[in-house]
């Protein structure tokens, strides 16, 4: 099926006169529709599960080595992608020294983004993390305006303003407010926005130094995770997590290793399912589903971890989630 047919399906413009559609094409439409639904469910489940499992490891297990957790998850990703590449199931670019030098600056931001996310998730409940992450969109929009001279329409700026209001009111009404967690999350927003803005420029340069002249998503997953390993080991030593790992009894529990390993598989699953979903639908559906996905994630986070909340805080969280959906719709209309 042509790409235009997939877009017509998303917009509800598929021809109702099925007699004019050949039987083979009709079955193809059903197949693609099922693929889009399946990939969307896989993406939502993996992304929600990853955050909830990380929160479980860091808070419920009271694991105080977030950098080591990130290091272990990235090691699993590198191992699996390397095995798939060697077996010929996927293709990846060789990690040349020229490519590494180009990619290293953005990888440093990538590692900082993951670590600050771990630290903030330990101290803040899942619902507030999802609302505060909306601030990343505000920073990214400002960065696009100043760095790339990109202008947004009034609806986008309205949505961004609503996100700021919801983040402020959510923090004020948060019964479990933790200044350390909010500081880490604020830093995470700046690093995430920086990663997004820097990645656009680095990708173009990186493609020029690869053998094929291209850099697919599998290569980026391998590149990011492989380069994060030596930097992660260095940070584990700097933050003195080695001493904690030697003392904690958690590493003697097989159940704890199972949960940590599961989180590593989920991290890789997000990379694969997001690419699959994006390929089956498009950027517009992908961004909208990503915003809607935060709603069940926030609800699950509140109930699973028994977060103390108030009517005002719940309203702020819900308001922030709706602002995220409004932002996604505004961006879709802006592009169209």
XYZ file of N, CA, C and O in Angstrom, residues 30 44 85 184 307:
20
model
N -6.457 -4.222 5.917
C -6.735 -4.807 7.227
C -5.436 -5.180 7.934
O -5.258 -4.960 9.124
N 2.973 1.593 23.820
C 2.378 2.123 25.054
C 2.727 1.262 26.261
O 3.087 1.773 27.328
N 22.754 -7.885 15.236
C 23.540 -7.402 14.107
C 24.459 -8.500 13.563
O 24.573 -8.679 12.345
N 16.491 17.682 40.369
C 16.959 16.713 39.371
C 16.060 16.716 38.134
O 16.543 16.626 37.007
N 0.453 6.857 46.233
C 0.946 8.231 46.399
C -0.094 9.078 47.134
O -1.261 9.102 46.741
